[in-house]
Amino acid sequence: MVELYSIPIVNQMSLLSGYDMLLAIVAAIIVSFILFLLRKPWEYFKKLCKWLLIKIKQLIQFIKLVRLLWKISTEAHDSEKMIDFVPCYKCSYPVIKAPDSTSPPCIEFEFAIINRSIFDFKIEKISMNIHDNDDYSVDKRNVPLDIDLPHQQVIKNSHIFSLNPKFIDKLKSLKEKCESQWIILEDVKIYLKNEKSPIFCGQRFNLRIHHLDYHL
Protein backbone atom coordinates (compact mmCIF):
# COMPACT_ATOMS: atom_id res chain seq x y z
CA MET A 1 0.00 0.00 0.00
CA VAL A 2 1.39 3.39 -1.06
CA GLU A 3 1.35 6.00 1.64
CA LEU A 4 -0.06 9.41 0.70
CA TYR A 5 2.95 11.27 1.99
CA SER A 6 5.20 9.32 -0.33
CA ILE A 7 3.75 11.25 -3.34
CA PRO A 8 6.04 14.30 -4.01
CA ILE A 9 3.35 16.94 -4.61
CA VAL A 10 1.43 15.92 -1.54
CA ASN A 11 4.60 16.02 0.43
CA GLN A 12 5.21 19.63 -0.75
CA MET A 13 1.66 20.75 0.05
CA SER A 14 1.99 19.38 3.51
CA LEU A 15 4.86 21.75 4.09
CA LEU A 16 2.61 24.80 3.56
CA SER A 17 1.21 26.37 6.65
CA GLY A 18 -2.36 27.52 7.01
CA TYR A 19 -1.30 31.16 6.46
CA ASP A 20 0.37 30.30 3.18
CA MET A 21 -2.73 28.49 2.03
CA LEU A 22 -4.87 31.57 2.79
CA LEU A 23 -2.54 33.81 0.80
CA ALA A 24 -2.70 31.43 -2.12
CA ILE A 25 -6.50 31.45 -2.09
CA VAL A 26 -6.67 35.28 -1.93
CA ALA A 27 -4.17 35.57 -4.77
CA ALA A 28 -6.19 33.16 -6.86
CA ILE A 29 -9.37 35.19 -6.24
CA ILE A 30 -7.64 38.46 -7.21
CA VAL A 31 -6.20 36.96 -10.38
CA SER A 32 -9.58 35.53 -11.31
CA PHE A 33 -11.26 38.93 -10.77
CA ILE A 34 -8.66 40.72 -12.90
CA LEU A 35 -9.08 38.17 -15.68
CA PHE A 36 -12.85 38.67 -15.46
CA LEU A 37 -12.50 42.44 -15.82
CA LEU A 38 -10.11 42.11 -18.73
CA ARG A 39 -12.74 40.23 -20.68
CA LYS A 40 -14.70 43.49 -21.27
CA PRO A 41 -12.38 46.38 -20.37
CA TRP A 42 -14.02 48.97 -22.68
CA GLU A 43 -17.47 48.58 -21.16
CA TYR A 44 -16.15 49.10 -17.65
CA PHE A 45 -14.08 52.08 -18.79
CA LYS A 46 -17.15 53.73 -20.31
CA LYS A 47 -19.13 53.17 -17.12
CA LEU A 48 -16.33 54.69 -15.08
CA CYS A 49 -16.12 57.74 -17.38
CA LYS A 50 -19.89 58.21 -17.22
CA TRP A 51 -19.84 58.06 -13.44
CA LEU A 52 -16.98 60.58 -13.27
CA LEU A 53 -18.81 62.93 -15.66
CA ILE A 54 -21.94 62.88 -13.49
CA LYS A 55 -19.90 63.65 -10.37
CA ILE A 56 -18.08 66.51 -12.13
CA LYS A 57 -21.40 68.06 -13.22
CA GLN A 58 -22.75 67.77 -9.69
CA LEU A 59 -19.62 69.45 -8.36
CA ILE A 60 -19.97 72.31 -10.86
CA GLN A 61 -23.61 72.84 -9.88
CA PHE A 62 -22.66 72.83 -6.23
CA ILE A 63 -19.95 75.45 -6.81
CA LYS A 64 -22.43 77.66 -8.72
CA LEU A 65 -24.95 77.34 -5.91
CA VAL A 66 -22.34 78.26 -3.29
CA ARG A 67 -21.33 81.34 -5.30
CA LEU A 68 -24.96 82.35 -5.74
CA LEU A 69 -25.70 81.99 -2.04
CA TRP A 70 -22.59 83.98 -1.22
CA LYS A 71 -23.66 86.75 -3.60
CA ILE A 72 -27.15 86.85 -2.13
CA SER A 73 -25.86 86.92 1.43
CA THR A 74 -23.51 89.77 0.51
CA GLU A 75 -26.33 91.76 -1.07
CA ALA A 76 -28.55 91.13 1.94
CA HIS A 77 -25.75 92.38 4.14
CA ASP A 78 -25.66 95.55 2.03
CA SER A 79 -29.39 96.01 2.77
CA GLU A 80 -30.42 95.65 -0.88
CA LYS A 81 -34.01 94.69 -1.53
CA MET A 82 -34.89 91.21 -2.71
CA ILE A 83 -37.35 92.68 -5.24
CA ASP A 84 -36.65 96.20 -6.47
CA PHE A 85 -38.25 98.71 -8.83
CA VAL A 86 -36.11 101.11 -10.88
CA PRO A 87 -37.81 103.78 -13.04
CA CYS A 88 -36.06 104.89 -16.23
CA TYR A 89 -33.64 101.97 -16.00
CA LYS A 90 -30.51 102.81 -18.04
CA CYS A 91 -32.31 105.56 -19.95
CA SER A 92 -32.45 109.33 -19.63
CA TYR A 93 -35.96 110.64 -18.99
CA PRO A 94 -39.60 109.76 -19.48
CA VAL A 95 -41.00 110.91 -22.81
CA ILE A 96 -44.21 112.85 -23.33
CA LYS A 97 -45.62 112.44 -26.81
CA ALA A 98 -48.79 112.30 -28.84
CA PRO A 99 -49.40 109.15 -30.91
CA ASP A 100 -51.11 111.19 -33.64
CA SER A 101 -52.72 114.56 -34.25
CA THR A 102 -56.10 113.47 -32.93
CA SER A 103 -54.97 111.56 -29.82
CA PRO A 104 -54.23 113.38 -26.55
CA PRO A 105 -50.61 113.48 -25.33
CA CYS A 106 -49.42 110.79 -22.98
CA ILE A 107 -46.33 110.03 -20.93
CA GLU A 108 -44.25 106.92 -21.54
CA PHE A 109 -41.40 105.76 -19.36
CA GLU A 110 -39.37 102.61 -19.02
CA PHE A 111 -38.82 100.78 -15.77
CA ALA A 112 -37.12 97.66 -14.54
CA ILE A 113 -37.95 95.08 -11.88
CA ILE A 114 -34.96 93.39 -10.27
CA ASN A 115 -35.11 89.99 -8.61
CA ARG A 116 -32.06 89.44 -6.39
CA SER A 117 -33.40 86.31 -4.74
CA ILE A 118 -32.88 82.65 -5.65
CA PHE A 119 -36.60 82.18 -6.33
CA ASP A 120 -38.66 82.64 -9.49
CA PHE A 121 -41.77 84.82 -9.28
CA LYS A 122 -44.69 85.74 -11.49
CA ILE A 123 -45.84 89.36 -11.35
CA GLU A 124 -49.53 90.08 -11.70
CA LYS A 125 -49.67 93.89 -11.58
CA ILE A 126 -48.05 97.13 -10.46
CA SER A 127 -49.91 100.05 -8.93
CA MET A 128 -48.45 103.54 -8.99
CA ASN A 129 -49.37 107.19 -8.67
CA ILE A 130 -47.90 110.06 -10.71
CA HIS A 131 -48.19 113.74 -9.91
CA ASP A 132 -46.17 116.86 -10.66
CA ASN A 133 -43.99 118.90 -8.33
CA ASP A 134 -47.02 121.02 -7.39
CA ASP A 135 -48.74 117.89 -6.07
CA TYR A 136 -51.17 117.99 -8.96
CA SER A 137 -52.26 114.48 -9.84
CA VAL A 138 -51.27 113.31 -13.30
CA ASP A 139 -52.47 109.71 -13.28
CA LYS A 140 -53.08 106.83 -10.92
CA ARG A 141 -53.74 103.29 -11.97
CA ASN A 142 -53.05 99.60 -11.71
CA VAL A 143 -50.79 98.29 -14.44
CA PRO A 144 -51.50 94.64 -15.33
CA LEU A 145 -48.28 92.87 -16.30
CA ASP A 146 -48.56 89.08 -15.97
CA ILE A 147 -44.85 88.52 -16.57
CA ASP A 148 -42.31 86.04 -15.24
CA LEU A 149 -39.55 87.29 -12.97
CA PRO A 150 -36.72 84.71 -12.90
CA HIS A 151 -34.21 84.64 -10.07
CA GLN A 152 -31.19 86.93 -10.30
CA GLN A 153 -32.64 88.67 -13.37
CA VAL A 154 -33.63 92.18 -14.44
CA ILE A 155 -36.90 92.50 -16.37
CA LYS A 156 -37.39 95.72 -18.36
CA ASN A 157 -40.79 97.02 -19.35
CA SER A 158 -42.55 100.25 -20.24
CA HIS A 159 -45.94 101.80 -19.71
CA ILE A 160 -47.95 104.71 -21.06
CA PHE A 161 -49.93 107.00 -18.77
CA SER A 162 -52.67 109.33 -19.88
CA LEU A 163 -52.46 113.03 -19.05
CA ASN A 164 -55.27 115.25 -17.90
CA PRO A 165 -55.96 118.50 -19.83
CA LYS A 166 -54.68 120.82 -17.09
CA PHE A 167 -51.34 119.06 -16.96
CA ILE A 168 -51.07 119.21 -20.75
CA ASP A 169 -51.66 122.98 -20.68
CA LYS A 170 -48.96 123.30 -18.04
CA LEU A 171 -46.50 121.37 -20.18
CA LYS A 172 -47.24 123.57 -23.19
CA SER A 173 -46.57 126.65 -21.12
CA LEU A 174 -43.26 125.23 -19.87
CA LYS A 175 -42.24 124.30 -23.38
CA GLU A 176 -42.73 127.88 -24.57
CA LYS A 177 -40.45 129.00 -21.74
CA CYS A 178 -37.93 126.22 -22.52
CA GLU A 179 -38.27 124.94 -19.00
CA SER A 180 -38.23 121.41 -17.70
CA GLN A 181 -40.86 119.65 -15.68
CA TRP A 182 -40.51 117.26 -12.78
CA ILE A 183 -43.00 114.49 -12.18
CA ILE A 184 -43.12 112.41 -9.03
CA LEU A 185 -43.77 108.70 -8.95
CA GLU A 186 -45.14 107.47 -5.64
CA ASP A 187 -46.88 104.52 -4.03
CA VAL A 188 -45.32 101.97 -6.35
CA LYS A 189 -46.49 98.50 -5.36
CA ILE A 190 -45.64 95.20 -7.02
CA TYR A 191 -48.07 92.31 -6.61
CA LEU A 192 -47.25 88.68 -7.28
CA LYS A 193 -49.66 86.19 -8.78
CA ASN A 194 -52.44 85.21 -6.34
CA GLU A 195 -51.03 87.43 -3.58
CA LYS A 196 -53.09 90.16 -1.93
CA SER A 197 -50.20 91.94 -0.22
CA PRO A 198 -47.50 93.63 -2.34
CA ILE A 199 -44.00 92.19 -2.34
CA PHE A 200 -42.58 95.66 -3.02
CA CYS A 201 -43.62 99.07 -1.74
CA GLY A 202 -41.55 101.80 -3.34
CA GLN A 203 -40.36 105.10 -2.16
CA ARG A 204 -40.65 108.47 -3.88
CA PHE A 205 -39.09 108.77 -7.34
CA ASN A 206 -38.44 112.17 -8.91
CA LEU A 207 -38.39 112.01 -12.71
CA ARG A 208 -37.23 114.95 -14.80
CA ILE A 209 -38.74 115.59 -18.22
CA HIS A 210 -36.69 117.84 -20.46
CA HIS A 211 -38.59 120.49 -22.40
CA LEU A 212 -37.24 119.08 -25.69
CA ASP A 213 -39.13 115.89 -24.95
CA TYR A 214 -42.47 117.67 -24.85
CA HIS A 215 -43.80 116.32 -28.13
CA LEU A 216 -47.00 118.29 -27.92
One Martini backbone bead per residue (centre of mass of N, CA, C, O) as a GRO file, in nm:
protein
  216
    1MET     BB    1   0.095   0.037   0.024
    2VAL     BB    2   0.055   0.370  -0.052
    3GLU     BB    3   0.160   0.649   0.072
    4LEU     BB    4   0.069   0.979   0.062
    5TYR     BB    5   0.356   1.108   0.146
    6SER     BB    6   0.516   0.975  -0.103
    7ILE     BB    7   0.406   1.197  -0.265
    8PRO     BB    8   0.547   1.486  -0.370
    9ILE     BB    9   0.312   1.700  -0.378
   10VAL     BB   10   0.201   1.628  -0.101
   11ASN     BB   11   0.457   1.688   0.051
   12GLN     BB   12   0.460   1.995  -0.022
   13MET     BB   13   0.176   2.078   0.090
   14SER     BB   14   0.245   1.999   0.386
   15LEU     BB   15   0.448   2.248   0.422
   16LEU     BB   16   0.214   2.427   0.434
   17SER     BB   17   0.061   2.662   0.580
   18GLY     BB   18  -0.225   2.823   0.655
   19TYR     BB   19  -0.130   3.107   0.560
   20ASP     BB   20  -0.038   3.022   0.275
   21MET     BB   21  -0.313   2.923   0.181
   22LEU     BB   22  -0.462   3.197   0.206
   23LEU     BB   23  -0.286   3.352   0.005
   24ALA     BB   24  -0.348   3.172  -0.238
   25ILE     BB   25  -0.652   3.223  -0.248
   26VAL     BB   26  -0.647   3.532  -0.278
   27ALA     BB   27  -0.478   3.537  -0.536
   28ALA     BB   28  -0.678   3.376  -0.707
   29ILE     BB   29  -0.912   3.578  -0.684
   30ILE     BB   30  -0.770   3.825  -0.806
   31VAL     BB   31  -0.697   3.699  -1.078
   32SER     BB   32  -0.988   3.630  -1.158
   33PHE     BB   33  -1.097   3.924  -1.153
   34ILE     BB   34  -0.904   4.043  -1.363
   35LEU     BB   35  -0.985   3.848  -1.592
   36PHE     BB   36  -1.281   3.940  -1.594
   37LEU     BB   37  -1.229   4.242  -1.665
   38LEU     BB   38  -1.060   4.184  -1.935
   39ARG     BB   39  -1.297   4.093  -2.114
   40LYS     BB   40  -1.446   4.409  -2.059
   41PRO     BB   41  -1.290   4.701  -2.055
   42TRP     BB   42  -1.465   4.918  -2.213
   43GLU     BB   43  -1.726   4.909  -2.048
   44TYR     BB   44  -1.596   4.993  -1.775
   45PHE     BB   45  -1.478   5.260  -1.876
   46LYS     BB   46  -1.745   5.397  -1.953
   47LYS     BB   47  -1.873   5.383  -1.673
   48LEU     BB   48  -1.656   5.549  -1.531
   49CYS     BB   49  -1.685   5.808  -1.704
   50LYS     BB   50  -1.984   5.858  -1.643
   51TRP     BB   51  -1.953   5.888  -1.339
   52LEU     BB   52  -1.750   6.124  -1.345
   53LEU     BB   53  -1.932   6.324  -1.502
   54ILE     BB   54  -2.156   6.344  -1.293
   55LYS     BB   55  -1.977   6.447  -1.058
   56ILE     BB   56  -1.877   6.704  -1.201
   57LYS     BB   57  -2.155   6.836  -1.242
   58GLN     BB   58  -2.228   6.844  -0.942
   59LEU     BB   59  -1.989   7.023  -0.860
   60ILE     BB   60  -2.059   7.268  -1.036
   61GLN     BB   61  -2.340   7.322  -0.913
   62PHE     BB   62  -2.237   7.365  -0.627
   63ILE     BB   63  -2.055   7.609  -0.686
   64LYS     BB   64  -2.279   7.793  -0.797
   65LEU     BB   65  -2.452   7.791  -0.541
   66VAL     BB   66  -2.242   7.911  -0.351
   67ARG     BB   67  -2.204   8.176  -0.505
   68LEU     BB   68  -2.499   8.267  -0.493
   69LEU     BB   69  -2.527   8.270  -0.184
   70TRP     BB   70  -2.299   8.473  -0.140
   71LYS     BB   71  -2.424   8.705  -0.301
   72ILE     BB   72  -2.688   8.726  -0.141
   73SER     BB   73  -2.561   8.775   0.138
   74THR     BB   74  -2.416   9.035   0.055
   75GLU     BB   75  -2.669   9.195  -0.031
   76ALA     BB   76  -2.813   9.171   0.242
   77HIS     BB   77  -2.589   9.321   0.396
   78ASP     BB   78  -2.643   9.585   0.201
   79SER     BB   79  -2.964   9.628   0.200
   80GLU     BB   80  -3.094   9.489  -0.033
   81LYS     BB   81  -3.347   9.418  -0.228
   82MET     BB   82  -3.507   9.153  -0.352
   83ILE     BB   83  -3.725   9.356  -0.466
   84ASP     BB   84  -3.705   9.590  -0.741
   85PHE     BB   85  -3.754   9.939  -0.846
   86VAL     BB   86  -3.671  10.101  -1.170
   87PRO     BB   87  -3.677  10.395  -1.308
   88CYS     BB   88  -3.531  10.455  -1.589
   89TYR     BB   89  -3.359  10.216  -1.701
   90LYS     BB   90  -3.093  10.312  -1.872
   91CYS     BB   91  -3.216  10.607  -1.900
   92SER     BB   92  -3.312  10.923  -1.900
   93TYR     BB   93  -3.629  10.996  -1.975
   94PRO     BB   94  -3.926  11.065  -1.997
   95VAL     BB   95  -4.194  11.061  -2.245
   96ILE     BB   96  -4.374  11.308  -2.425
   97LYS     BB   97  -4.656  11.218  -2.635
   98ALA     BB   98  -4.817  11.189  -2.957
   99PRO     BB   99  -4.942  10.958  -3.165
  100ASP     BB  100  -5.137  11.185  -3.282
  101SER     BB  101  -5.339  11.453  -3.376
  102THR     BB  102  -5.602  11.326  -3.213
  103SER     BB  103  -5.441  11.245  -2.975
  104PRO     BB  104  -5.355  11.256  -2.667
  105PRO     BB  105  -5.125  11.305  -2.460
  106CYS     BB  106  -4.844  11.119  -2.324
  107ILE     BB  107  -4.669  10.904  -2.092
  108GLU     BB  108  -4.341  10.749  -2.126
  109PHE     BB  109  -4.185  10.479  -1.937
  110GLU     BB  110  -3.922  10.312  -1.809
  111PHE     BB  111  -3.869   9.991  -1.641
  112ALA     BB  112  -3.750   9.793  -1.358
  113ILE     BB  113  -3.721   9.451  -1.237
  114ILE     BB  114  -3.561   9.313  -0.950
  115ASN     BB  115  -3.414   8.985  -0.885
  116ARG     BB  116  -3.213   8.873  -0.596
  117SER     BB  117  -3.306   8.602  -0.572
  118ILE     BB  118  -3.362   8.229  -0.582
  119PHE     BB  119  -3.646   8.301  -0.698
  120ASP     BB  120  -3.940   8.255  -0.874
  121PHE     BB  121  -4.166   8.483  -1.036
  122LYS     BB  122  -4.509   8.626  -1.069
  123ILE     BB  123  -4.645   8.900  -1.214
  124GLU     BB  124  -4.950   9.086  -1.209
  125LYS     BB  125  -4.894   9.388  -1.080
  126ILE     BB  126  -4.893   9.758  -1.086
  127SER     BB  127  -4.892  10.029  -0.863
  128MET     BB  128  -4.942  10.390  -0.929
  129ASN     BB  129  -4.834  10.740  -0.878
  130ILE     BB  130  -4.881  11.056  -1.054
  131HIS     BB  131  -4.712  11.372  -1.006
  132ASP     BB  132  -4.628  11.681  -0.959
  133ASN     BB  133  -4.451  11.941  -0.793
  134ASP     BB  134  -4.764  12.051  -0.713
  135ASP     BB  135  -4.949  11.800  -0.645
  136TYR     BB  136  -5.056  11.718  -0.925
  137SER     BB  137  -5.246  11.500  -1.071
  138VAL     BB  138  -5.194  11.273  -1.339
  139ASP     BB  139  -5.187  10.956  -1.241
  140LYS     BB  140  -5.383  10.648  -1.156
  141ARG     BB  141  -5.287  10.295  -1.144
  142ASN     BB  142  -5.320   9.972  -1.275
  143VAL     BB  143  -5.066   9.743  -1.391
  144PRO     BB  144  -5.081   9.497  -1.604
  145LEU     BB  145  -4.859   9.212  -1.668
  146ASP     BB  146  -4.789   8.906  -1.659
  147ILE     BB  147  -4.486   8.819  -1.555
  148ASP     BB  148  -4.175   8.692  -1.544
  149LEU     BB  149  -3.937   8.644  -1.251
  150PRO     BB  150  -3.640   8.560  -1.241
  151HIS     BB  151  -3.366   8.476  -1.097
  152GLN     BB  152  -3.126   8.706  -1.116
  153GLN     BB  153  -3.308   8.935  -1.267
  154VAL     BB  154  -3.387   9.174  -1.535
  155ILE     BB  155  -3.693   9.347  -1.600
  156LYS     BB  156  -3.813   9.511  -1.882
  157ASN     BB  157  -4.035   9.799  -1.915
  158SER     BB  158  -4.345   9.966  -2.019
  159HIS     BB  159  -4.549  10.275  -1.991
  160ILE     BB  160  -4.868  10.439  -2.038
  161PHE     BB  161  -4.984  10.765  -1.960
  162SER     BB  162  -5.224  10.968  -1.897
  163LEU     BB  163  -5.340  11.310  -1.951
  164ASN     BB  164  -5.450  11.587  -1.831
  165PRO     BB  165  -5.536  11.896  -1.944
  166LYS     BB  166  -5.385  12.071  -1.731
  167PHE     BB  167  -5.107  11.937  -1.772
  168ILE     BB  168  -5.079  12.004  -2.070
  169ASP     BB  169  -5.085  12.313  -2.040
  170LYS     BB  170  -4.833  12.325  -1.864
  171LEU     BB  171  -4.635  12.205  -2.070
  172LYS     BB  172  -4.673  12.420  -2.288
  173SER     BB  173  -4.571  12.654  -2.116
  174LEU     BB  174  -4.285  12.533  -2.062
  175LYS     BB  175  -4.198  12.510  -2.357
  176GLU     BB  176  -4.201  12.817  -2.421
  177LYS     BB  177  -3.975  12.854  -2.176
  178CYS     BB  178  -3.768  12.619  -2.168
  179GLU     BB  179  -3.873  12.413  -1.954
  180SER     BB  180  -3.882  12.193  -1.697
  181GLN     BB  181  -4.020  11.882  -1.568
  182TRP     BB  182  -4.155  11.740  -1.276
  183ILE     BB  183  -4.211  11.409  -1.170
  184ILE     BB  184  -4.397  11.194  -0.943
  185LEU     BB  185  -4.332  10.874  -0.801
  186GLU     BB  186  -4.576  10.682  -0.623
  187ASP     BB  187  -4.689  10.405  -0.477
  188VAL     BB  188  -4.522  10.152  -0.541
  189LYS     BB  189  -4.664   9.829  -0.638
  190ILE     BB  190  -4.595   9.477  -0.611
  191TYR     BB  191  -4.765   9.195  -0.750
  192LEU     BB  192  -4.831   8.877  -0.713
  193LYS     BB  193  -4.950   8.586  -0.781
  194ASN     BB  194  -5.208   8.540  -0.561
  195GLU     BB  195  -5.151   8.822  -0.408
  196LYS     BB  196  -5.250   9.077  -0.184
  197SER     BB  197  -4.971   9.149  -0.105
  198PRO     BB  198  -4.702   9.329  -0.146
  199ILE     BB  199  -4.351   9.287  -0.229
  200PHE     BB  200  -4.355   9.602  -0.310
  201CYS     BB  201  -4.263   9.931  -0.164
  202GLY     BB  202  -4.216  10.238  -0.271
  203GLN     BB  203  -4.079  10.521  -0.313
  204ARG     BB  204  -3.965  10.826  -0.412
  205PHE     BB  205  -3.980  10.950  -0.753
  206ASN     BB  206  -3.779  11.164  -0.951
  207LEU     BB  207  -3.880  11.296  -1.273
  208ARG     BB  208  -3.726  11.424  -1.557
  209ILE     BB  209  -3.847  11.658  -1.807
  210HIS     BB  210  -3.762  11.767  -2.094
  211HIS     BB  211  -3.859  12.011  -2.316
  212LEU     BB  212  -3.776  11.842  -2.579
  213ASP     BB  213  -3.995  11.605  -2.487
  214TYR     BB  214  -4.238  11.787  -2.579
  215HIS     BB  215  -4.469  11.624  -2.782
  216LEU     BB  216  -4.720  11.869  -2.863
   0.00000   0.00000   0.00000
